XYZ file of C-alpha atoms in Angstrom:
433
model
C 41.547 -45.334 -13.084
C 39.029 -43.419 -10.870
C 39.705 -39.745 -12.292
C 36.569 -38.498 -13.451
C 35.769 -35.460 -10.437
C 39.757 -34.139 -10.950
C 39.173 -34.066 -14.312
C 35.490 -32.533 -14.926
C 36.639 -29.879 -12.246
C 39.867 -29.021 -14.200
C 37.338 -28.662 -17.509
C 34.494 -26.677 -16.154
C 37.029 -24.157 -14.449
C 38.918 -24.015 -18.005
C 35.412 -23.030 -19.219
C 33.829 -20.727 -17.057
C 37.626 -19.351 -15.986
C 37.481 -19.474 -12.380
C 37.894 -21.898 -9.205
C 34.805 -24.369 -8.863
C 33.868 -23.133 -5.074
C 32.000 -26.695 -4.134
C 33.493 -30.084 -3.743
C 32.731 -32.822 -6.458
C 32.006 -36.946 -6.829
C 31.832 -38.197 -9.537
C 29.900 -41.458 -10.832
C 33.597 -43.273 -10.530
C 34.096 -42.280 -6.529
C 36.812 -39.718 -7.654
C 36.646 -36.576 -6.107
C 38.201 -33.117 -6.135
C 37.900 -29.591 -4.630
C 38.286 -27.897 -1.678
C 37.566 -29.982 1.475
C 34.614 -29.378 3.376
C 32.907 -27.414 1.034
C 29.834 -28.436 -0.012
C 29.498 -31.506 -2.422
C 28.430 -31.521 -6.150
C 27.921 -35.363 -6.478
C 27.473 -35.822 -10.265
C 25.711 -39.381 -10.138
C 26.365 -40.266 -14.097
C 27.945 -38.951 -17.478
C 24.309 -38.052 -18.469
C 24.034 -35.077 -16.206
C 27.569 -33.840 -18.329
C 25.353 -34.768 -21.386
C 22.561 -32.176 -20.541
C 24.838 -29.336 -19.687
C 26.220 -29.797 -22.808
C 23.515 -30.011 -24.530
C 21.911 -27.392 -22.475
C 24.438 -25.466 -20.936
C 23.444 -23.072 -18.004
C 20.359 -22.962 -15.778
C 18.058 -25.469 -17.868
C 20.600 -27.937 -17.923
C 22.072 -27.693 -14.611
C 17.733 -27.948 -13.392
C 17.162 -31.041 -16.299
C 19.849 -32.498 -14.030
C 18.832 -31.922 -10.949
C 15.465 -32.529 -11.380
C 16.009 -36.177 -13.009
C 18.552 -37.030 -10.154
C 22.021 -36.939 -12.288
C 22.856 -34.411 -9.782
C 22.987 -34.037 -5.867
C 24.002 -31.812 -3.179
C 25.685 -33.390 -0.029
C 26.405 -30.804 2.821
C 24.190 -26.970 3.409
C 21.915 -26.801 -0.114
C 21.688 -23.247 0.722
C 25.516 -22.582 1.137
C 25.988 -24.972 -2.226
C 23.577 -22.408 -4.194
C 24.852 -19.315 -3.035
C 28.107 -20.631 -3.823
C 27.127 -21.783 -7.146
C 24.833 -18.992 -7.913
C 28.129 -16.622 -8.090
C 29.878 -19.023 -10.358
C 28.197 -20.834 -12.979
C 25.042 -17.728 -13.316
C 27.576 -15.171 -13.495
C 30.548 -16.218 -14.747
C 28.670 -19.036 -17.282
C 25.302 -18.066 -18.446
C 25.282 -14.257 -18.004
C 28.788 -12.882 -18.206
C 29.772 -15.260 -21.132
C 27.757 -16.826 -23.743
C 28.699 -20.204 -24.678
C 29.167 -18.902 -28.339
C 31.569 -16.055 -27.422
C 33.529 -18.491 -24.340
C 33.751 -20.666 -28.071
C 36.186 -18.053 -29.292
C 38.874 -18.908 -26.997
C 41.011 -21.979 -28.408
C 41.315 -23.062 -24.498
C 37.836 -23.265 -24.176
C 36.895 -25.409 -27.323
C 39.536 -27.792 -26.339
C 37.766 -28.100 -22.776
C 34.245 -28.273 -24.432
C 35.764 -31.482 -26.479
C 37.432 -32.809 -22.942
C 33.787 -32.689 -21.920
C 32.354 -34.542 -24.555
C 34.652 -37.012 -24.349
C 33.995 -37.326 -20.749
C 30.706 -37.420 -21.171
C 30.312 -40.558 -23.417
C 27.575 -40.857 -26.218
C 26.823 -37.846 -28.148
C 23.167 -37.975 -27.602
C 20.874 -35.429 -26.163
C 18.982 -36.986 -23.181
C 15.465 -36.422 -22.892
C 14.336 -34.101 -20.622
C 12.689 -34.977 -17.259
C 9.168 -36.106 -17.556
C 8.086 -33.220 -14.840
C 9.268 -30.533 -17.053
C 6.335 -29.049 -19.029
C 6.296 -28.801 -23.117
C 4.053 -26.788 -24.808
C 3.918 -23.837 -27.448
C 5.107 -20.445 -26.347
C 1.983 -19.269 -28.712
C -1.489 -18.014 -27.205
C 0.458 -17.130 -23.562
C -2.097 -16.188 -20.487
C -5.584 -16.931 -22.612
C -7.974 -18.158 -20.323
C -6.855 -22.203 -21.611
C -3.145 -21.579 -20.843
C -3.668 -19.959 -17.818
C -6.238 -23.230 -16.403
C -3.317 -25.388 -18.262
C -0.611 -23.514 -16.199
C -2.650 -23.449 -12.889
C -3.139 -27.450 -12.938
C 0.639 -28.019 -13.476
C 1.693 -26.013 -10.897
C -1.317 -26.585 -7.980
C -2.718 -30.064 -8.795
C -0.125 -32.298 -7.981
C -1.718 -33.569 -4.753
C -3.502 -31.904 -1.901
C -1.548 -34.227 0.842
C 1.450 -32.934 -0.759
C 0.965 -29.932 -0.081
C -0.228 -30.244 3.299
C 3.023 -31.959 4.338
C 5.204 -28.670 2.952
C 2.363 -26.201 3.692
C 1.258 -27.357 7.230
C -2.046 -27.035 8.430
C -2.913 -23.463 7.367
C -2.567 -24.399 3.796
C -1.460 -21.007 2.976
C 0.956 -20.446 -0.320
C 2.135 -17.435 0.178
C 3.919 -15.131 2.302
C 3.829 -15.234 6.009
C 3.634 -12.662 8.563
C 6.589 -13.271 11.230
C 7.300 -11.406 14.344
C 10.393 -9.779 14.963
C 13.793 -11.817 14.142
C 15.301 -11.000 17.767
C 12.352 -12.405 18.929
C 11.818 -16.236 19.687
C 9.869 -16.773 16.355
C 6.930 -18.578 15.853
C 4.906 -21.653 14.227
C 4.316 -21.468 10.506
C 0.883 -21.460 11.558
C 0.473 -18.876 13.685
C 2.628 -16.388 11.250
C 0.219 -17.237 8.319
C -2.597 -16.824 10.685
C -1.401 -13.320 11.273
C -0.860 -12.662 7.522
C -4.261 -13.271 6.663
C -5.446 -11.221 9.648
C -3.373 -8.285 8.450
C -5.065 -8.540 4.973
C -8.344 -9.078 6.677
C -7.418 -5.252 8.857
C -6.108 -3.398 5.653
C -9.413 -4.543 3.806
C -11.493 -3.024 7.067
C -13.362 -6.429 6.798
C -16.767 -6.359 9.144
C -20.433 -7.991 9.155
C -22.283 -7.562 6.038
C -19.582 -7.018 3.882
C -19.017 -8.805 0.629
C -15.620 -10.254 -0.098
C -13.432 -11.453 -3.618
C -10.972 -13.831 -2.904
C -8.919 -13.824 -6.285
C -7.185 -17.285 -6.512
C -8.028 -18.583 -3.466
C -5.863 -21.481 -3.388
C -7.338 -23.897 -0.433
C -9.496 -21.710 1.438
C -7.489 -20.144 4.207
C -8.615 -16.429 3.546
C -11.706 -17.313 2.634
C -12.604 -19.223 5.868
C -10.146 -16.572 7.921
C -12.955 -13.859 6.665
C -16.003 -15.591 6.828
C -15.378 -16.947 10.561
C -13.403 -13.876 12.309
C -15.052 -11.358 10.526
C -18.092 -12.219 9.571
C -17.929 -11.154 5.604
C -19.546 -13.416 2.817
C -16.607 -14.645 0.771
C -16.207 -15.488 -2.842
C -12.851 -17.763 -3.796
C -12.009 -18.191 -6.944
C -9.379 -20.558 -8.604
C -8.258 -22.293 -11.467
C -7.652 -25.973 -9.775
C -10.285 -28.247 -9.768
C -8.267 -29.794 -6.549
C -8.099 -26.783 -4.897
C -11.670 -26.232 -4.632
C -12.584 -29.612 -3.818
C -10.113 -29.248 -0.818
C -11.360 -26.097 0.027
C -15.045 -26.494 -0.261
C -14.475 -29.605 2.110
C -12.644 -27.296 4.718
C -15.653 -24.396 4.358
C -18.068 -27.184 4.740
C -16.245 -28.533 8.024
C -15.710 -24.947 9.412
C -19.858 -24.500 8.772
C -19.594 -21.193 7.029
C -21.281 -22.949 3.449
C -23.741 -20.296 4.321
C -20.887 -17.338 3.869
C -18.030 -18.899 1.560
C -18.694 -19.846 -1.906
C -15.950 -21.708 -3.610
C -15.530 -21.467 -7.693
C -13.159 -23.051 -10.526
C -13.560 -19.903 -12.460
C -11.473 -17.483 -14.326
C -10.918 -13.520 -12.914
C -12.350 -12.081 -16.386
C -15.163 -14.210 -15.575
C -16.174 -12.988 -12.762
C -19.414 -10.508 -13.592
C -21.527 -10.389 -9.742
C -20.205 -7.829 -8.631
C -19.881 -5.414 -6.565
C -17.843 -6.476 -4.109
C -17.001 -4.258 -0.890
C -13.375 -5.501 -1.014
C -11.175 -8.033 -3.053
C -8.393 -9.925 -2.049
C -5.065 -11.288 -4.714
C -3.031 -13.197 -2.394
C -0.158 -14.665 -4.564
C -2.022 -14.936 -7.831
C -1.220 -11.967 -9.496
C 1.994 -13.291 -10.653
C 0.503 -15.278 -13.095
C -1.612 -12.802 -14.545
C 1.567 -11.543 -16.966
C 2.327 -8.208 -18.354
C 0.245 -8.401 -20.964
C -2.900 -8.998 -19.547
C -2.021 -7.272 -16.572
C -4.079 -4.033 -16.990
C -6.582 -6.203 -18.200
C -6.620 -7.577 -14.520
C -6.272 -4.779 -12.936
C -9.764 -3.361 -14.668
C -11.408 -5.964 -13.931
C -10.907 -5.635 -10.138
C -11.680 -2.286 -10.444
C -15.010 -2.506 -12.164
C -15.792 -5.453 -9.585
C -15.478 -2.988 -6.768
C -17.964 -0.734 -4.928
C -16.911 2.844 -5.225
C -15.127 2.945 -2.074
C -13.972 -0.375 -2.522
C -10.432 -1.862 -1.320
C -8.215 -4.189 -2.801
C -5.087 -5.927 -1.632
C -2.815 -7.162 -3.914
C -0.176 -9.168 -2.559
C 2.441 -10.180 -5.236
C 6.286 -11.024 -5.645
C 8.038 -8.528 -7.271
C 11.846 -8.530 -9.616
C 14.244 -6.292 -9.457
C 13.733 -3.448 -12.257
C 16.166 -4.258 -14.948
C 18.494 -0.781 -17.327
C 16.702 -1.923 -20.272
C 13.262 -3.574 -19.162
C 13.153 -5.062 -22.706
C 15.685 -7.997 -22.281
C 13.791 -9.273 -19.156
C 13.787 -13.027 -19.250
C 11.860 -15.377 -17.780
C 13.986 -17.839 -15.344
C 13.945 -21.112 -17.395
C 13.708 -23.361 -14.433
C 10.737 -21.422 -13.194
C 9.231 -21.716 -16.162
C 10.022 -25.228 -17.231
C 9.529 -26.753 -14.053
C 7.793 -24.680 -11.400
C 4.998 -21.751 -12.914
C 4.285 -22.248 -16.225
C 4.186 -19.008 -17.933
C 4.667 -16.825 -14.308
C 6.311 -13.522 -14.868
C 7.126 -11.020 -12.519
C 7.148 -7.010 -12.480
C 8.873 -4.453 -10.673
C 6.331 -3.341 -7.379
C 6.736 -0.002 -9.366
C 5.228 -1.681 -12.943
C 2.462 -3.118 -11.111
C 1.294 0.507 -9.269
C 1.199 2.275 -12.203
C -0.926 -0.550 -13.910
C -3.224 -0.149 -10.740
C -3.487 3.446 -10.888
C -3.783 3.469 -15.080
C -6.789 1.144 -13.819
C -7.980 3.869 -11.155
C -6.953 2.919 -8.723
C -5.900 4.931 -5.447
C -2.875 3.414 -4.464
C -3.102 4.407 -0.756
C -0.152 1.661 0.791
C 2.580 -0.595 -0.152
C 4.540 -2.698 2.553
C 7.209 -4.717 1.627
C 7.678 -7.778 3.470
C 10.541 -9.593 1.677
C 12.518 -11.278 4.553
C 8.832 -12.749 5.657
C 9.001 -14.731 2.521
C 12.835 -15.981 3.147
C 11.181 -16.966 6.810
C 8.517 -18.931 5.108
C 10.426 -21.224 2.383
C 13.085 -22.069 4.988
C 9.884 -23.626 6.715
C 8.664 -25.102 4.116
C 12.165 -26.782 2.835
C 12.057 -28.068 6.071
C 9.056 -29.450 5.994
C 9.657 -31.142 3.192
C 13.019 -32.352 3.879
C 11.940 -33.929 7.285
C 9.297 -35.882 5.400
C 11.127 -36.205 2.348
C 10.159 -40.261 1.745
C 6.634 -39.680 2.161
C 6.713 -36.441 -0.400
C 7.934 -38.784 -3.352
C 5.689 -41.191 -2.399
C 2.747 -38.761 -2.865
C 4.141 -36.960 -6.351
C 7.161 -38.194 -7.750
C 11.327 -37.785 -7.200
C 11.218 -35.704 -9.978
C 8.398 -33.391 -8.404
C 9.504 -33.418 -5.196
C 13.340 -32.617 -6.193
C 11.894 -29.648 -7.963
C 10.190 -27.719 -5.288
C 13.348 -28.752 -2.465
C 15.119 -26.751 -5.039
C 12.833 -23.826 -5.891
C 11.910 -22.960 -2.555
C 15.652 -22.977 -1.710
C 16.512 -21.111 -4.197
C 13.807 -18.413 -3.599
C 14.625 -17.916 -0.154
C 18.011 -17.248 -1.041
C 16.592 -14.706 -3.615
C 14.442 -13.006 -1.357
C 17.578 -12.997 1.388
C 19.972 -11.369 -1.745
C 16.810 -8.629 -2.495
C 16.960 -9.957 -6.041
C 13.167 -10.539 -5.596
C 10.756 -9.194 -2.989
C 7.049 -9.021 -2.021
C 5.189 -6.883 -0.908
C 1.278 -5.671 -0.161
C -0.374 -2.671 -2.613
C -3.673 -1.291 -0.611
C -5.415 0.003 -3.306
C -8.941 1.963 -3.184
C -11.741 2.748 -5.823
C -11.961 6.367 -4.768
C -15.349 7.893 -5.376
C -15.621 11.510 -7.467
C -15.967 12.930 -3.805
C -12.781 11.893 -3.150
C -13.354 10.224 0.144
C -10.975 7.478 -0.026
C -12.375 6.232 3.219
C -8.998 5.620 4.818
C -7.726 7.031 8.408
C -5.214 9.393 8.330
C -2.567 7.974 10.234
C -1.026 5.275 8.025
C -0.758 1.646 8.719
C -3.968 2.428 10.871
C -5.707 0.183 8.776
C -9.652 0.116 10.176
């Protein structure tokens, strides 16, 4: 008898107490739910197995992530839809021991098990990362982190990146208007930076995480600064010393594995963060910011572009998202934009600017899922299913997140104002040289 969907649906809505919104398929060919909804195929009775033995967001991404669980139909319309039901209802709104209380919901947590066949916790997905919570951001954790998340294959990430190699926000024109390559809107991000740093001949650039080299060689070639990048991966500055050597600038862009604390040639007439800072964590974060700051000619600009949460009531239960952290960056934690300009200013910082550009990030991960998507055989050949199942659903995800405002990003102009108090800036804002 081919009753496995009807009945998992029937148990997980006596759980969580509401409707399941998407469709399921179970491993049997049953299904249930409402028609034409997206579908939750549920492959095998292990991905059951890990929700039990891991209920909510780890479980559900242990699932996904070892292929015990698909979406057929809109992913994005399946999240959203799921987002409301099993985050909300499941993980936040009810904790598995207080759902326990109810009589109805211990008898559908042993319907579960049943359906879910031998007791035994499956392992987790070789992609996930395991390692001690102890010693978080030293300068070994954060290289440790950096290599999980960034060397997993340079052609990888060209096929979801495109050719500007750029892994971070883009800078898209107006949404009535007919759009734009992925190129050209990155190209236009990294010439806003290069504006809001006043970049010019002679000037002397920090590139903090520097990723492949697009800022770098944007600098050094349109504006004629020398450039120091910095990173963590030893394959992203292979890959981008190759590109600075190709472009001719080895005379203008040095590339270096090396740690921000580090860093001790300064001064610099302007420094660059372009999606790094996120890794830095809250601990170390002032820490960071100093370090900029005594890197900097008085004078001296930085731009710190960085994601940013929501601010929480009680700032002391914030959480990092277990899938993020299990799967995607190691150890990442984001701030409210307002946490990270009073670390800037504790540092001394002017901070002179911030533009939020949150729907430009939504823009760029829809890209990027469908870059990925269109050239989805190739991207497992060059990683792994497991890899590659992982960022289809974290770049989904975030652009849903960025789309909700439940995380945004935006740029902090910052200056090292002199005792004169000649910040250097023009008057008129957003009139950036």
């Amino acid at each position: 008898m081919s009753d496995a969907a009807p009945r998992l649906k029937s148990l997980v809505e006596q759980l969580l107490g509401a409707p399941l919104p998407v469709r399921v398929r179970a491993w049997d060919g049953s299904q249930a739910g409402p028609p034409g909804a997206p579908t939750l195929v549920v492959r095998n009775r292990r991905a059951v197995r890990r929700l039990l033995w891991k209920p909510g967001e780890l479980g559900l991404a242990r699932a996904w992530v070892a292929g015990d669980l698909d979406i057929e139909g809109d992913l994005y319309a399946a999240l959203d839809l799921m987002a409301g039901f099993v985050w909300e209802r499941g993980e936040d709104a009810r904790t598995l021991a207080q759902a326990l209380r109810d009589p109805d919901v211990r008898a559908a947590v042993r319907g579960l098990f049943a359906l879910a066949g031998p007791p035994i916790p499956p392992a987790p997905p070789r992609e996930e990362v395991r390692r001690p919570r102890r010693g978080l951001h030293t300068k070994h954790s954060d290289k440790r982190a950096i290599s999980h998340h960034y060397d997993v294959g340079n052609d990888f990430y060209e096929l979801v990146l495109g050719p500007s190699m750029v892994y971070s926000c883009a800078y898209w024109p107006a949404p009535e208007s007919d759009g734009g390559t992925l190129e050209t809107a990155q190209r236009d991000k990294l010439e806003l930076v290069s504006r809001k740093l006043a970049l010019k001949p002679g000037l002397r650039l920090l590139d903090v995480g520097c990723g492949w080299g697009s800022m770098a060689i944007h600098a050094a070639r349109e504006h004629g600064v020398s450039v120091v990048g910095i990173t963590l991966s030893q394959e992203q500055a292979a890959y981008a010393r190759k590109r600075v050597a190709g472009e001719g600038l080895t005379d203008r862009v040095e590339i270096r594995v090396q740690d921000y604390r580090d860093v001790t040639d300064g001064p610099y007439d302007a420094i660059s963060s372009i999606g790094m800072a996120e890794h830095v964590g809250s601990q170390r974060y002032l820490e960071y910011a100093e370090n900029l700051f005594q890197l900097l000619k008085p004078g001296g600009r930085l731009l710190n572009h960085q994601i940013a949460r929501r601010p929480q009531r009680d700032e002391s239960t914030y959480d990092i998202d277990e899938f993020i952290d299990a799967y995607v960056f190691p150890d990442g934690e984001l701030a409210p934009v307002g946490t990270t300009v009073t670390q800037l200013e504790r540092a001394g910082f002017e901070v002179r600017d911030v533009e939020s550009i949150r729907e430009h990030y939504a823009l760029t991960l829809r890209r990027w899922v469908a870059n990925l998507e269109a050239d989805w055989p190739r991207a497992v050949r060059l990683t792994s299913p497991g890899r590659a199942r992982v960022w289809r659903l974290y770049m989904a995800a975030s652009a849903l997140a960025f789309e909700h405002n439940s995380i945004g990003v935006n740029q902090v102009l910052a200056v090292k104002t002199p005792e004169s108090g000649r910040s250097g800036l023009p008057l008129r804002s957003r009139t950036w040289n």
